[in-house]
Coordinates of C-alpha atoms and ligand atoms in Angstrom, one line a residue:
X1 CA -1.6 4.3 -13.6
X2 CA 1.5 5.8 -11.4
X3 CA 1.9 3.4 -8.3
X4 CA 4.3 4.5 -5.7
X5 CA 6.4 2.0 -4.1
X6 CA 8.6 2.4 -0.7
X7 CA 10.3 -0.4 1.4
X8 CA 12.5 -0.5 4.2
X9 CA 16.1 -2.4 3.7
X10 CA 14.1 -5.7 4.6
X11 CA 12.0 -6.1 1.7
X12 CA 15.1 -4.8 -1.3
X13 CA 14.6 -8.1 -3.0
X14 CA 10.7 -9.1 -2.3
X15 CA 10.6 -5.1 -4.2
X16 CA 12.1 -5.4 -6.8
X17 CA 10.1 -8.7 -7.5
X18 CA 6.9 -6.5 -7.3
X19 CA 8.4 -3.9 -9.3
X20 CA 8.8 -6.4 -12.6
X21 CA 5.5 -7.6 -11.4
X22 CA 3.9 -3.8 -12.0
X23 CA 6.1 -2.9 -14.8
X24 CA 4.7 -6.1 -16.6
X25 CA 0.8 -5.1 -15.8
X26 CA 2.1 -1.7 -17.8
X27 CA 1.8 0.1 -14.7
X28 CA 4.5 3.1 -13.9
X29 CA 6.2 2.4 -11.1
X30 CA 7.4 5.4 -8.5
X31 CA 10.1 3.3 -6.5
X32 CA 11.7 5.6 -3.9
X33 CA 13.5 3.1 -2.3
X34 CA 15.3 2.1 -0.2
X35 CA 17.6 0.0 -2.6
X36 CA 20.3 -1.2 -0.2
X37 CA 19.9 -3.7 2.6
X38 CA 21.9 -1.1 4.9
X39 CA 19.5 -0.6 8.1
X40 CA 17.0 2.2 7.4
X41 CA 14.5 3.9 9.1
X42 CA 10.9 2.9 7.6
X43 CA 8.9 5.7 8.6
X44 CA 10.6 8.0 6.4
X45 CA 9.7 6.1 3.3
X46 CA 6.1 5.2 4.3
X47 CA 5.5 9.1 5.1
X48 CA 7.0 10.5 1.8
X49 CA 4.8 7.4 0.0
X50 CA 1.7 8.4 1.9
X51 CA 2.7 12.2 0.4
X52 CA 3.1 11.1 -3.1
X53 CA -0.4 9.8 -3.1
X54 CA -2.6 12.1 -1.1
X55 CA -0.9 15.1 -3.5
X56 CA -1.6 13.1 -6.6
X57 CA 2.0 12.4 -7.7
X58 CA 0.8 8.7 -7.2
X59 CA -2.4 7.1 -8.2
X60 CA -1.7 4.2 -5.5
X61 CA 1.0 3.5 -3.3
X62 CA 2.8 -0.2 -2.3
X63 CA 4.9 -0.5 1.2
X64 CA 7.1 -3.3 2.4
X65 CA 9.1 -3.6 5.1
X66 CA 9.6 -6.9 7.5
X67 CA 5.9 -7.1 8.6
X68 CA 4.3 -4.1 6.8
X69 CA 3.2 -2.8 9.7
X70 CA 5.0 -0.4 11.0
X71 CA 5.8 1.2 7.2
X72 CA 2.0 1.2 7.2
X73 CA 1.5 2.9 10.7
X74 CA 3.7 5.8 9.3
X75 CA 1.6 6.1 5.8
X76 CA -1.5 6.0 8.0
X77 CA 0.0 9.6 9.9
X78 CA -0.3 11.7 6.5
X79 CA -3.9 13.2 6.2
X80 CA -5.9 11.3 3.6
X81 CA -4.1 8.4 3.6
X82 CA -5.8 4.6 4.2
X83 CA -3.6 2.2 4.4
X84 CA -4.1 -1.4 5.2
X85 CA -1.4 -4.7 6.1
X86 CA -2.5 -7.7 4.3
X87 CA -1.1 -11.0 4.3
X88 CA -3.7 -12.8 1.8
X89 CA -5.4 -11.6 -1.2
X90 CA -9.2 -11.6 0.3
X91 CA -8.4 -8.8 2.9
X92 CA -6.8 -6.8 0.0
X93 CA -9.7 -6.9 -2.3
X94 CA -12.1 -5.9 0.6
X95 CA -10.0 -3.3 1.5
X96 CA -10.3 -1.8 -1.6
X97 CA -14.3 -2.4 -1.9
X98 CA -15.2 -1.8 1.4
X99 CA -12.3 0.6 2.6
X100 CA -11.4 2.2 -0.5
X101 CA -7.8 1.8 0.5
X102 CA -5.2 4.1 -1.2
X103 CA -1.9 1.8 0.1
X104 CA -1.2 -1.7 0.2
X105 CA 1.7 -2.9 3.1
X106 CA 2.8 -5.7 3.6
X107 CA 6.0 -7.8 5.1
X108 CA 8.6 -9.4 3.3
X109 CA 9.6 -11.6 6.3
X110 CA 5.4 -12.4 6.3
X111 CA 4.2 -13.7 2.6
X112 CA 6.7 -15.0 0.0
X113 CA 6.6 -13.4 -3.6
X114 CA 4.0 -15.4 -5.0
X115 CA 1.7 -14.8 -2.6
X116 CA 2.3 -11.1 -2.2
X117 CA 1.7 -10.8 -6.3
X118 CA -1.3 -12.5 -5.8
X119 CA -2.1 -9.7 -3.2
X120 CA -1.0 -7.1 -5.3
X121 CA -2.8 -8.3 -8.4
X122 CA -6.4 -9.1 -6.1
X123 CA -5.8 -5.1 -4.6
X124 CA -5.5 -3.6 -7.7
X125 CA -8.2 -5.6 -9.5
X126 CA -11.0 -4.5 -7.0
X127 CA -13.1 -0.7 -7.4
X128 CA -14.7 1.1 -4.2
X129 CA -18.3 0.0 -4.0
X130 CA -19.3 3.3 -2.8
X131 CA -22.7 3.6 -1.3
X132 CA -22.9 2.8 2.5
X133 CA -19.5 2.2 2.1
X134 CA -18.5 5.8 1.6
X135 CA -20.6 6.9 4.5
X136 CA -18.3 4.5 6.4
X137 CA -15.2 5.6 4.7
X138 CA -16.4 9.6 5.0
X139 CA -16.7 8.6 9.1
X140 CA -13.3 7.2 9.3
X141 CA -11.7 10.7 7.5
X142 CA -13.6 12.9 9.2
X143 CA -11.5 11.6 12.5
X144 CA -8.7 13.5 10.4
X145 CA -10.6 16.7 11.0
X146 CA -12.0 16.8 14.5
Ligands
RB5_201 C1 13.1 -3.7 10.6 O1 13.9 -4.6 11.4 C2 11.7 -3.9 11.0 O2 11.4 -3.5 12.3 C3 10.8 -3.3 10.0 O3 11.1 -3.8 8.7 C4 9.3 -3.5 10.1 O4 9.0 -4.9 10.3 C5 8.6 -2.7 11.1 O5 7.4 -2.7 11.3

């Protein structure tokens, strides 16, 4: 599993926490940055994630900048991309059941690192349910087309 992860120079230390976190779970971790706490301009790094995983060069992708939202909002802009903000570990697992979520986001000045491993390790546990699910899921990407 190939899990791309972006951040904004906000969240340099809550992602490198995350990082060991994956890298411990065996998972290979895509980390694009940004890796200074210079000021830096989110949306570039949630677009190029949101690319990485639509084209396949990413399984999964992992944002964080101060809230996750607007790192998120930018992800959410690149065509096949769902991407959620969660700031506790039940949202995360629905969000993969329900809303077969391909990105995770969320803020570093939100949830301390505990919590946001527990998020990461409750998203990554849970599958898709499929069924009326994807007709819900299919409705929600066929807004990408019309
Ligand atoms: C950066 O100050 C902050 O705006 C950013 O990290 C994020 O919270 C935006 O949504």
């Amino acid at each position: 599993m190939k899990i791309v992860l972006a951040n904004d120079h906000s969240a340099v230390d809550l992602k490198k926490e995350i990082r060991a976190h994956l890298e411990e779970k065996g998972i290979t971790v895509l980390d694009i940055g940004a890796n200074t706490t210079e000021s830096c301009d989110y949306p570039a790094f949630g677009e190029r994630a949101g690319r990485m995983v639509v084209s396949g060069e990413a399984d999964l992708g992992i944002l964080i900048c101060g809230t996750g939202v607007g790192i998120s909002l930018a992800a959410n802009k690149v065509k096949g991309v769902r991407a959620c903000v969660c700031s506790e570990p039940y949202s995360a697992r629905l969000s993969r059941q329900h809303n077969d979520t391909n990105i995770l986001a969320f803020g570093a000045r939100v949830v301390g690192s505990e919590l946001a491993k527990m998020i990461v390790d409750e998203w990554l546990a849970a599958e898709f349910e499929g069924g009326r699910h994807k007709r819900r899921v299919d409705m929600i990407m066929d807004i990408e087309n019309r």
